[in-house]
GROMACS .gro file of C-alpha atoms in nm:
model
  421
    1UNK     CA    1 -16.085   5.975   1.283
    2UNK     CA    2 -16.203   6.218   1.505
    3UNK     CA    3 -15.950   6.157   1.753
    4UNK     CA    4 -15.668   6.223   1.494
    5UNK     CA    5 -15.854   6.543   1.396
    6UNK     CA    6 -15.829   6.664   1.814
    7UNK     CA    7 -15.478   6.563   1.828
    8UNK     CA    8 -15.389   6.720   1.532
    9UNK     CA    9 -15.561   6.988   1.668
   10UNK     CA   10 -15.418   6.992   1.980
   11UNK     CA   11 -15.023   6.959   1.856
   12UNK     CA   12 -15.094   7.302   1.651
   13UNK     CA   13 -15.208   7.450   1.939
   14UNK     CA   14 -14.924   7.345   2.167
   15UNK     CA   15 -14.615   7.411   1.881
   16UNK     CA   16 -14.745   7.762   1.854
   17UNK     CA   17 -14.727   7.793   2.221
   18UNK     CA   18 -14.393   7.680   2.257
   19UNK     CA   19 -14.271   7.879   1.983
   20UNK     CA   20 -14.443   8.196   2.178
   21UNK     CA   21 -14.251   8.062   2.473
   22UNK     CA   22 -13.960   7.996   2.330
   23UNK     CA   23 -13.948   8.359   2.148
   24UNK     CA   24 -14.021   8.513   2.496
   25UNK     CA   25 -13.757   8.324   2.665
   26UNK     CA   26 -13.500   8.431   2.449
   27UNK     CA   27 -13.597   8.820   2.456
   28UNK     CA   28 -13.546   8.782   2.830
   29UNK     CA   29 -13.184   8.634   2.780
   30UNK     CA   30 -13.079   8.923   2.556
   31UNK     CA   31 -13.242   9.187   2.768
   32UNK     CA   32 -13.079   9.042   3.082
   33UNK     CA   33 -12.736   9.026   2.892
   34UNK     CA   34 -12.761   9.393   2.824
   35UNK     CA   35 -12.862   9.492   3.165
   36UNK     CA   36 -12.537   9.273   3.336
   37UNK     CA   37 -12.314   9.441   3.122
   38UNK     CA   38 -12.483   9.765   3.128
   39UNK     CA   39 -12.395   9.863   2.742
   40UNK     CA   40 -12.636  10.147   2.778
   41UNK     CA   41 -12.502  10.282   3.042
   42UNK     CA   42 -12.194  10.321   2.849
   43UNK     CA   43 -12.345  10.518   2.578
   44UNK     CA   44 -12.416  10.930   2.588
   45UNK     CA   45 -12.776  10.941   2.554
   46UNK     CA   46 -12.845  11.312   2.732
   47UNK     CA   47 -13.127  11.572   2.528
   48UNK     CA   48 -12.840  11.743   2.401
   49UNK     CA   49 -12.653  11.449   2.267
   50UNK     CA   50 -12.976  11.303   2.112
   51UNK     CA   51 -13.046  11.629   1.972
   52UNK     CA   52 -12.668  11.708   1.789
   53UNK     CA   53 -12.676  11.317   1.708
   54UNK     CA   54 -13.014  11.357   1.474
   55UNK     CA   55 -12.937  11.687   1.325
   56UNK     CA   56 -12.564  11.481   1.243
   57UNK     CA   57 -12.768  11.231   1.067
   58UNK     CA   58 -13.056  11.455   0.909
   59UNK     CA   59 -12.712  11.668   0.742
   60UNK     CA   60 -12.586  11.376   0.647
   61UNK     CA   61 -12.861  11.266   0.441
   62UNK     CA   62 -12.887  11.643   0.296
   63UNK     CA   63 -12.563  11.583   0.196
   64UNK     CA   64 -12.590  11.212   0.035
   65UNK     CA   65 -12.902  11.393  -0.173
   66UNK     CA   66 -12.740  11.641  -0.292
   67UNK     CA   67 -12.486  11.465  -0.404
   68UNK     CA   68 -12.722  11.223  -0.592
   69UNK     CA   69 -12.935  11.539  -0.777
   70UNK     CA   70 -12.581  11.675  -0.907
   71UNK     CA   71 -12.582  11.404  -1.141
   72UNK     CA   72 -12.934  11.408  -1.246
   73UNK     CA   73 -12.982  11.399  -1.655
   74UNK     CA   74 -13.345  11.433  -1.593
   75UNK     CA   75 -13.587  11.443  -1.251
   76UNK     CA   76 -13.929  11.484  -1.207
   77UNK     CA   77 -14.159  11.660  -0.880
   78UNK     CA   78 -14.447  11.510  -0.688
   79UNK     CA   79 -14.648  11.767  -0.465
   80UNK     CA   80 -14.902  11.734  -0.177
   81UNK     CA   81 -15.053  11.957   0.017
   82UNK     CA   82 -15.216  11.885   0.343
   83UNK     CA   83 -15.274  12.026   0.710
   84UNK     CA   84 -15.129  11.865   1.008
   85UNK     CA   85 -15.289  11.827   1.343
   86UNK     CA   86 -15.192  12.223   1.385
   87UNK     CA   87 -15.440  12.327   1.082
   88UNK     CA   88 -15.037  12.471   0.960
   89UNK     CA   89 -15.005  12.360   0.573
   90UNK     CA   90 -14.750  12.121   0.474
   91UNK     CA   91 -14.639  12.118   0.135
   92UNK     CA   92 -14.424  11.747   0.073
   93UNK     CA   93 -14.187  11.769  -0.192
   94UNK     CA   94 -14.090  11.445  -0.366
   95UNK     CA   95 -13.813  11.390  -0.623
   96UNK     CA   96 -13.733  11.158  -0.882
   97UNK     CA   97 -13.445  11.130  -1.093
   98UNK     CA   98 -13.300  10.946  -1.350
   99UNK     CA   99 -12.869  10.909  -1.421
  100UNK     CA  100 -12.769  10.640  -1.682
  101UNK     CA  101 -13.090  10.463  -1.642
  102UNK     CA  102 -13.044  10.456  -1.218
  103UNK     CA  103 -13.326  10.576  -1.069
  104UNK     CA  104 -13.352  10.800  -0.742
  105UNK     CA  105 -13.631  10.887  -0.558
  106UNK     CA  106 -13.673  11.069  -0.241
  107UNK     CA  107 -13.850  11.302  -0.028
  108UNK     CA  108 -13.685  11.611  -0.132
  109UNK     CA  109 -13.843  11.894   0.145
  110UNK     CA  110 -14.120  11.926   0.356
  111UNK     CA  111 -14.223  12.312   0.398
  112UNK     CA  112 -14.454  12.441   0.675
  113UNK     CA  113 -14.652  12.719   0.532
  114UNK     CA  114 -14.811  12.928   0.816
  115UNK     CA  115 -14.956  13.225   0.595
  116UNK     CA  116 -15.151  13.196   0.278
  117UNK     CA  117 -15.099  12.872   0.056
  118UNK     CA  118 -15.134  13.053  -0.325
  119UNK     CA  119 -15.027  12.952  -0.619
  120UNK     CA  120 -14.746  13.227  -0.611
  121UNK     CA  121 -14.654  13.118  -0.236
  122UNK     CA  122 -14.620  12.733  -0.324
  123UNK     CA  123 -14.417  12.858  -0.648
  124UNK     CA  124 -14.187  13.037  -0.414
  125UNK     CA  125 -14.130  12.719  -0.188
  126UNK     CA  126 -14.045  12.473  -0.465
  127UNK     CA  127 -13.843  12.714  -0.619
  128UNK     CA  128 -13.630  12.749  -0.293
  129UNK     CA  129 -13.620  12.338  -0.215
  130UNK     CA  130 -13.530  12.322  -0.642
  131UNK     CA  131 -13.235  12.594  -0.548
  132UNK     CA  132 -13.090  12.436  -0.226
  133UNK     CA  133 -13.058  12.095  -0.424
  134UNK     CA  134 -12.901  12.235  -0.656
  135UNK     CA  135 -13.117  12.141  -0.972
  136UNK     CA  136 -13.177  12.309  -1.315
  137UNK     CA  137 -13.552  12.348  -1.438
  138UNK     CA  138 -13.418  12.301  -1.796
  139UNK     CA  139 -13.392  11.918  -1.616
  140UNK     CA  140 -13.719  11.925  -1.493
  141UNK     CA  141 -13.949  11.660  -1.715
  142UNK     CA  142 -14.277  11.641  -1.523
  143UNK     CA  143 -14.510  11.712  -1.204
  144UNK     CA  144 -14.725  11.517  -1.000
  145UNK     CA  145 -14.974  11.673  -0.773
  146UNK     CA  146 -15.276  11.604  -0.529
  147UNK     CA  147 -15.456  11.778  -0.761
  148UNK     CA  148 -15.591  12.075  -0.547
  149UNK     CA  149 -15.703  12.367  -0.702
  150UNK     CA  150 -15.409  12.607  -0.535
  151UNK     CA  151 -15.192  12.393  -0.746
  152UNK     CA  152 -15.376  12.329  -1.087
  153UNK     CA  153 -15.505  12.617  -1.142
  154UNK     CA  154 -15.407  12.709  -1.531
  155UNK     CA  155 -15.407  13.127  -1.474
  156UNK     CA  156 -15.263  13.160  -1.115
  157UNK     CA  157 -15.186  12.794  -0.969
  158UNK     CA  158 -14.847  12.618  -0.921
  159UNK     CA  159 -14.820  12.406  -1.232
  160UNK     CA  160 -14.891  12.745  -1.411
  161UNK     CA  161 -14.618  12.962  -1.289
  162UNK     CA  162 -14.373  12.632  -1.311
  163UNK     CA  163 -14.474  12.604  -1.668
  164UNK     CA  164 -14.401  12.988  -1.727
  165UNK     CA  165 -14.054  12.922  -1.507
  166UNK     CA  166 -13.935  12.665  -1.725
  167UNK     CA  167 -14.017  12.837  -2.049
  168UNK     CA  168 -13.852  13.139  -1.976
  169UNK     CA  169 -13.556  12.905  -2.022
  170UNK     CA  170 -13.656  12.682  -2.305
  171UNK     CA  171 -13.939  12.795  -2.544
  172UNK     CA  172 -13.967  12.485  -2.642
  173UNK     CA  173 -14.004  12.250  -2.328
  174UNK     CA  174 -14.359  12.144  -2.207
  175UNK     CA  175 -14.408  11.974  -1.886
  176UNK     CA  176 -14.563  11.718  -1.847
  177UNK     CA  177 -14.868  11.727  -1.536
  178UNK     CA  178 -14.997  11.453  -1.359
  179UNK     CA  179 -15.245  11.449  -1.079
  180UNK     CA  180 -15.315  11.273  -0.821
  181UNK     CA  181 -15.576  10.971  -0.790
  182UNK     CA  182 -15.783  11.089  -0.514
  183UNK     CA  183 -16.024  10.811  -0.409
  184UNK     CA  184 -16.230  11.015  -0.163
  185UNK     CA  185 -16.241  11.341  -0.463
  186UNK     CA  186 -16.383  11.069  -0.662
  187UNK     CA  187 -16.607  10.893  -0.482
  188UNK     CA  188 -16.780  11.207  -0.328
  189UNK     CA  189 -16.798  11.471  -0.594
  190UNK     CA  190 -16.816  11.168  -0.929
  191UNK     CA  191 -16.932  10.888  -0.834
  192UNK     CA  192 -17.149  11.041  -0.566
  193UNK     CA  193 -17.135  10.741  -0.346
  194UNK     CA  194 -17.075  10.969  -0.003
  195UNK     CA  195 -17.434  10.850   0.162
  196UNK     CA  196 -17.291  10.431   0.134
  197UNK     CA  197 -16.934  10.543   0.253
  198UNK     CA  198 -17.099  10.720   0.579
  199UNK     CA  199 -17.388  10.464   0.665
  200UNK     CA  200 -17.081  10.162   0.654
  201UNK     CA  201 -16.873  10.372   0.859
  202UNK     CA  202 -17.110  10.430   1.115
  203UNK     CA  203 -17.228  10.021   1.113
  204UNK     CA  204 -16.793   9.957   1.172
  205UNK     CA  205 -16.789  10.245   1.457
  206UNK     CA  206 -17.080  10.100   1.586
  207UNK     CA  207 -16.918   9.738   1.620
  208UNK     CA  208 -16.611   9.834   1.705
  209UNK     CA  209 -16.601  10.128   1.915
  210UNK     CA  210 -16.681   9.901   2.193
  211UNK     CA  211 -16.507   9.624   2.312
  212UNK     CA  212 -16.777   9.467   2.393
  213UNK     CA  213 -16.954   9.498   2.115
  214UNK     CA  214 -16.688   9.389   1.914
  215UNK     CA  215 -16.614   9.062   2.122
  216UNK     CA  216 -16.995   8.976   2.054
  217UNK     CA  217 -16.968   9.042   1.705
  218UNK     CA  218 -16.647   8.796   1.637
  219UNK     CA  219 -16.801   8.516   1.882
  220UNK     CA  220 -17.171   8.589   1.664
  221UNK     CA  221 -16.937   8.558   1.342
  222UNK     CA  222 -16.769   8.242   1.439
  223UNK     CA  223 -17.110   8.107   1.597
  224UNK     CA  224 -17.220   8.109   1.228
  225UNK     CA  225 -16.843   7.957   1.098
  226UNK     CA  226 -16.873   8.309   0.883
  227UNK     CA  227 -16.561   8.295   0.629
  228UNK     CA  228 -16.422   8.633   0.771
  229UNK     CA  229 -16.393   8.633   1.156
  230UNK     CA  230 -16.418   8.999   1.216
  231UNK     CA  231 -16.487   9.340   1.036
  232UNK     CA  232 -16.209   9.583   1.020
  233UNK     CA  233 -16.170  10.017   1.027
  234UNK     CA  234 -16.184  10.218   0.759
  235UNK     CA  235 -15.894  10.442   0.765
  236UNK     CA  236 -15.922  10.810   0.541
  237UNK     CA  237 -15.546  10.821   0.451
  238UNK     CA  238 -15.520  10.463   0.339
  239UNK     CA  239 -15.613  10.420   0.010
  240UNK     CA  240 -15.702  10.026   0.002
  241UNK     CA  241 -15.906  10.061   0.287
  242UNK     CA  242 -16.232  10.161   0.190
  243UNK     CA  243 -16.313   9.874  -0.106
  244UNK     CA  244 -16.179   9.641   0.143
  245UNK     CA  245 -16.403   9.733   0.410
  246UNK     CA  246 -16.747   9.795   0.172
  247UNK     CA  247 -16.634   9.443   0.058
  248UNK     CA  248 -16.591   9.320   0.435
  249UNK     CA  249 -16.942   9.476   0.523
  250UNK     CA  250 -17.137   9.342   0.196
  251UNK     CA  251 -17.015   8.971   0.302
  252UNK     CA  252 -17.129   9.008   0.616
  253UNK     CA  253 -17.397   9.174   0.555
  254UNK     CA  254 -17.647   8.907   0.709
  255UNK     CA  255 -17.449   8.861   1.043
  256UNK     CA  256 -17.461   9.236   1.087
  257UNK     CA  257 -17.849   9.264   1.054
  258UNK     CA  258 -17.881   9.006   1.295
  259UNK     CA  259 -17.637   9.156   1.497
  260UNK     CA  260 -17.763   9.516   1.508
  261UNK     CA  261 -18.131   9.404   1.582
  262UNK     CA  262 -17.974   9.201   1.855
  263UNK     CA  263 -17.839   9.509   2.003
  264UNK     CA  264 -18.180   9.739   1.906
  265UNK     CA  265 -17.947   9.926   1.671
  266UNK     CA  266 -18.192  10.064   1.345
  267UNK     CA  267 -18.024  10.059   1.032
  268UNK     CA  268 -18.293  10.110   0.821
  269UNK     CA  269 -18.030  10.150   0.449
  270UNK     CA  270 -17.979   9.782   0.525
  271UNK     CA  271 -18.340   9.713   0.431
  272UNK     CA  272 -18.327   9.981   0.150
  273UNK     CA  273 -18.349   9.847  -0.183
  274UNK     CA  274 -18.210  10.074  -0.343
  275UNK     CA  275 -17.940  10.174  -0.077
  276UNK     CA  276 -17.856   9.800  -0.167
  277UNK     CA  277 -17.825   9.875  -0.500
  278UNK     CA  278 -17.523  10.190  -0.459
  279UNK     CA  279 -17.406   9.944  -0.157
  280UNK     CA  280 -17.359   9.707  -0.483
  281UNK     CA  281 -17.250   9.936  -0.706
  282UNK     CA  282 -16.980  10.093  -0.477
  283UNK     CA  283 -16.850   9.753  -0.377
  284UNK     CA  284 -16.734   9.714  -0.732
  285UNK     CA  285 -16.666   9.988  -0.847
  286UNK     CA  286 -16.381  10.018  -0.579
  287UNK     CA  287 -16.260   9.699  -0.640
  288UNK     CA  288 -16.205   9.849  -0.953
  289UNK     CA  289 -15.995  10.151  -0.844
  290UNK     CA  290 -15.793   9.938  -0.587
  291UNK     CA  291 -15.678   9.697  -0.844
  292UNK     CA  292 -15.544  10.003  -1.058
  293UNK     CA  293 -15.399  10.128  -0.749
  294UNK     CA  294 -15.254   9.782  -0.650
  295UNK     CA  295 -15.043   9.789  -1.006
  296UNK     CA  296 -14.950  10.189  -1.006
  297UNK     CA  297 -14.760  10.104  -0.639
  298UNK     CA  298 -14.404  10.057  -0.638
  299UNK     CA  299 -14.058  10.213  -0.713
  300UNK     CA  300 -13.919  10.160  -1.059
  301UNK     CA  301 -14.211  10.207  -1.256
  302UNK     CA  302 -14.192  10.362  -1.619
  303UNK     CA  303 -14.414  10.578  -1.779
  304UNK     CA  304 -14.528  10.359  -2.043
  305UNK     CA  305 -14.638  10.069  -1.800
  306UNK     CA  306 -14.837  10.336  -1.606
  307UNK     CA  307 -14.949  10.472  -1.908
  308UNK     CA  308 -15.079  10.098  -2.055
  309UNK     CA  309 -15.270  10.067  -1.733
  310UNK     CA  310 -15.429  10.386  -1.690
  311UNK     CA  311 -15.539  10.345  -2.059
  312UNK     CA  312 -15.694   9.961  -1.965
  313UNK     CA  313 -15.829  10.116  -1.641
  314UNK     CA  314 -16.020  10.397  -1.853
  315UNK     CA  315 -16.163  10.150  -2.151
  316UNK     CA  316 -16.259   9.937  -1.882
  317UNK     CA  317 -16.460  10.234  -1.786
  318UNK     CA  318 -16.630  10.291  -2.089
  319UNK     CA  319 -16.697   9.932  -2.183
  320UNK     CA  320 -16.875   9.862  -1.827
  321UNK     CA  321 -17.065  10.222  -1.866
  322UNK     CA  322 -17.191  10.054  -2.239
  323UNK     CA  323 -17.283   9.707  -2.055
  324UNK     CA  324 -17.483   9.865  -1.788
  325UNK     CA  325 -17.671  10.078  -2.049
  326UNK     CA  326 -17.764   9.737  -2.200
  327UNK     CA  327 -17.884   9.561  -1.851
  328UNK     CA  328 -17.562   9.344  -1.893
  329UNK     CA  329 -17.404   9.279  -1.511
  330UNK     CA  330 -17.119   9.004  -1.612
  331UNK     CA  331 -16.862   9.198  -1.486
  332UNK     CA  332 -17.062   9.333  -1.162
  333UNK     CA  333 -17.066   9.073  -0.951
  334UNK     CA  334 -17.129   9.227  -0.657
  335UNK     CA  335 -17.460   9.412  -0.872
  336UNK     CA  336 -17.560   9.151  -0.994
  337UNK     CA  337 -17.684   8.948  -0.631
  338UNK     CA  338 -17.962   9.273  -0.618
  339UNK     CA  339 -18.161   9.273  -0.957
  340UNK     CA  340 -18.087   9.664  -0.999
  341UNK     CA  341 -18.347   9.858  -1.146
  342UNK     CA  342 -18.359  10.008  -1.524
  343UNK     CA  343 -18.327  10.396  -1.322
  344UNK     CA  344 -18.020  10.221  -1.165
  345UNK     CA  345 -17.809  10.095  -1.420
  346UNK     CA  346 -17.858  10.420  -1.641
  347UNK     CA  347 -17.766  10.608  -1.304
  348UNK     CA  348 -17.472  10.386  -1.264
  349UNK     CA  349 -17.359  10.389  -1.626
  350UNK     CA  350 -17.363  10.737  -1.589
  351UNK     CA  351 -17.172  10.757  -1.295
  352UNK     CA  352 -16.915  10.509  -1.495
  353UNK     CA  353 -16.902  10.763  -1.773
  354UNK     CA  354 -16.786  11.046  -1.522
  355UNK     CA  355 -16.530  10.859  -1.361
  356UNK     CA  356 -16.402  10.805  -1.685
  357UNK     CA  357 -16.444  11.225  -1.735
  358UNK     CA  358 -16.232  11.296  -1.465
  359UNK     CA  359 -15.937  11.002  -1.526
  360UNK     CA  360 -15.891  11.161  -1.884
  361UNK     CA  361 -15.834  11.483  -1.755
  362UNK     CA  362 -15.594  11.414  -1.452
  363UNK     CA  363 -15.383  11.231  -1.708
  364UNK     CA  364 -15.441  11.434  -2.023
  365UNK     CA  365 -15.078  11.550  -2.087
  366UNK     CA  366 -15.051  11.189  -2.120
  367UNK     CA  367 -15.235  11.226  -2.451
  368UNK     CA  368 -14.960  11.425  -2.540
  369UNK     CA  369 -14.653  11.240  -2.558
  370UNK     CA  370 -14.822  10.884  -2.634
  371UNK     CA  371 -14.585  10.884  -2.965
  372UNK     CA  372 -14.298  10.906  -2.699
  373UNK     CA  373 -14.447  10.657  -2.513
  374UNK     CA  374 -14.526  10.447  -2.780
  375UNK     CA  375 -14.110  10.459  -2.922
  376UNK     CA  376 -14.019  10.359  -2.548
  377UNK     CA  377 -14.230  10.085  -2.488
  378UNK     CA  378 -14.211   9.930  -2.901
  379UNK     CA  379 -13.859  10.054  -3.020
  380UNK     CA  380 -13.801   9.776  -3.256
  381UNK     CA  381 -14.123   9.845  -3.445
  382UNK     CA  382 -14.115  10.221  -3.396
  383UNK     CA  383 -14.104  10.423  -3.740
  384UNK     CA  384 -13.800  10.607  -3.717
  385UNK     CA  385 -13.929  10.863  -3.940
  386UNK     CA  386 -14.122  10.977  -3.651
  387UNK     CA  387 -13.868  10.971  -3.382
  388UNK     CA  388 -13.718  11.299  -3.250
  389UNK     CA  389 -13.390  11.400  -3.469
  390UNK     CA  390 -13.165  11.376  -3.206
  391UNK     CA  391 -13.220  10.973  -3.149
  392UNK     CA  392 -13.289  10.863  -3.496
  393UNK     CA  393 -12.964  10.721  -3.581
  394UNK     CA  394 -12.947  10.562  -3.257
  395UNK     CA  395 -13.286  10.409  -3.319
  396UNK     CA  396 -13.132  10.254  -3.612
  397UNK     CA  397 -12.865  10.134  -3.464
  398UNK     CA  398 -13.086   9.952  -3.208
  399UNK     CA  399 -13.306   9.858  -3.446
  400UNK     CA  400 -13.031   9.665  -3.685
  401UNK     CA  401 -12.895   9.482  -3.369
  402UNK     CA  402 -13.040   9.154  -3.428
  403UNK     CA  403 -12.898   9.029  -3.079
  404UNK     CA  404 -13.116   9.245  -2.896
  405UNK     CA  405 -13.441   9.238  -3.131
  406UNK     CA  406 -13.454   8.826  -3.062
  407UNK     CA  407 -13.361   8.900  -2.659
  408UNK     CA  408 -13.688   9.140  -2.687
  409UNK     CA  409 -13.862   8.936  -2.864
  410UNK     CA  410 -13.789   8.661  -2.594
  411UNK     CA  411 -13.891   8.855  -2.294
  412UNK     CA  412 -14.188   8.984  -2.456
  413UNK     CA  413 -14.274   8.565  -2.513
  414UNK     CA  414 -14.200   8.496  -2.151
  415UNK     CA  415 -14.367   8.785  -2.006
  416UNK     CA  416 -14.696   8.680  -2.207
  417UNK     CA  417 -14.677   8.335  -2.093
  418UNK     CA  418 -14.609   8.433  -1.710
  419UNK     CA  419 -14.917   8.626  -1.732
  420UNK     CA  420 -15.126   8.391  -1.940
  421UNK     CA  421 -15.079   8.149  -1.623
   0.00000   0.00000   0.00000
């Protein structure tokens, strides 16, 4: 038996390392093909050429977007603001829009603002990149932004002056605002977690800064046949990053006591009871957020599906907030392994009750249009009473096709079983 097992072993071992071979070999062949008939050679490739060859190609796609925007019934903005390497602000301009139910989305403009970054000089560069493509702010249906002040702000910022831009043209047109989920905004100034995020970042420097350190830790972690056989970075752009690593460090939380005291490295929060406890707390908590971010990703998705799970996100909120209050941890794994004090779970409730603050006001122009919302997502059972004037015979129509209420009725079905398994 156990000679099967080291064969079987063995044969993995040695098909992988053919296949490596065998995917070496053949780079070789193609790179020595090249090189005999020297098709490179053959090919203009001075700084000049390079040069007039990507500004042929970057016109080209300036071209190929304007010509898509031309035919734009309706588009919508997203905004972010940010400083490069150079400390010189980069405003990225992203557009979406939507022509007999095709949608479009690109990066519209990116605008390198060396002076002052106001409201009224961030106005000024969106309404140059909104000129140049050609686009009509009677079109314009909503924003998204990183939700920094420069932009929110409701008496000078951005969304203010676009609001006052597009009502100079239509009285009667709101725009709809959406910010930004910003994981780091929310875990420093809501949830207040900033003193976990910077002790686990320093215990991941600390192992992998140094090779060596880092070899020791993956042979200590396999030593102990650990399920995960190493630890990884926590990058500041990424958004997924930091639940996975607070997850990665909580498993391992054992191997890197031993570890550290191995090394003469103090960590005193890892014998801190109640560091433990926001260690806990954190852990889920951004589970939480990543699995709302996990669904929001993607091209293609419609308001009302975002809408559905930003509403779920929020009562989930509120209902864990209400559990903690009563010393229930069902849904807090992670809390639960560390007995949290009474102090803590109010705390932590609390916390909860904030995040929940600061979700319904980045999305509450959502509140808003949930009627429209509600017609788009349910148009069979939509009142058409309440419907705007100019679709309400159309809503009829849809309404008395029976061909299409059973073919919604039937995806609906099918959509509910797919996720019931």
């Amino acid at each position: 038996m156990l000679l099967a097992k080291l064969q079987t072993q063995q044969g993995f071992f040695t098909k992988l390392h053919t296949s490596r071979d065998a995917a070496t070999k053949t780079s070789f062949l193609i790179s020595h093909k090249i090189a005999k008939n020297r098709a490179f050679e053959q090919v203009p490739l001075s700084r000049r050429t390079v040069t007039r060859r990507i500004e042929q190609i970057a016109g080209n796609l300036e071209l190929q977007l304007h010509r898509e925007v031309a035919g734009f019934d309706f588009f919508s903005l997203a905004l972010d603001e940010s400083c490069d390497v150079h400390d010189t602000a980069q405003l990225l301009i992203f557009v979406r829009g939507i022509t007999d139910f095709k949608i479009t989305e690109e990066l519209a403009a990116m605008r390198s603002m060396k002076g002052t970054t106001t409201g009224s000089d961030l106005f000024m560069e969106v309404n140059a990149c909104i000129d140049t493509l050609g686009l009509k702010w009677d079109r314009l249906a909503g924003v998204t932004t990183d939700g920094c002040p420069n932009l929110t702000d409701k008496i000078v910022g951005l969304l203010k002056r676009m609001q006052d831009k597009v009502t100079e043209i239509d009285a009667d047109q709101k725009l709809v605002f959406l910010h930004r989920i910003h994981q780091h905004v929310l875990c420093k100034s809501v949830l207040k977690i900033t003193h976990v995020i910077d002790v686990v970042s320093k215990i991941v420097n600390f192992i992998r800064a140094r090779a060596l350190n880092h070899r020791q830790f993956v042979a200590l972690l396999e030593e102990h046949e650990s399920e995960h056989s190493d630890i990884g970075y926590h990058t500041a752009v990424r958004w997924l990053s930091l639940g996975k690593v607070l997850k990665r460090v909580w498993d391992l939380n054992a191997e890197i006591r031993e570890f550290c005291e191995k090394k003469g490295k103090d960590i005193p929060e890892l014998s801190d009871e109640n560091w433990m406890a926001d260690f806990a707390f954190a852990v889920d908590v951004t589970a939480l957020m990543n699995e709302l971010n996990t669904k929001l990703q993607g091209k293609g998705l419609f308001v009302h599906q975002m809408h559905s799970l930003v509403k779920a996100f929020m009562t989930k909120l509120q209902f864990l907030s209400r559990q903690l209050e009563s010393n229930t941890l069902t849904h807090m794994q992670t809390l639960k392994e560390v007995t949290p004090s009474a102090d803590h779970l109010r705390r932590y409730s609390s916390m909860l009750g904030a995040l929940h603050g600061e979700f319904s006001r980045r999305f509450e122009d959502l509140r808003t249009i949930e009627d429209e919302i509600h017609m788009i997502s349910s148009p069979f059972t939509y009142s058409v009473d309440n419907a705007p004037t100019d679709v309400q015979l159309e809503l009829i129509d849809l309404q008395s096709d029976a061909v299409l209420a059973e073919h919604w009725i039937s995806t609906l079905l099918l959509r509910r079983r797919t996720f019931q398994t």
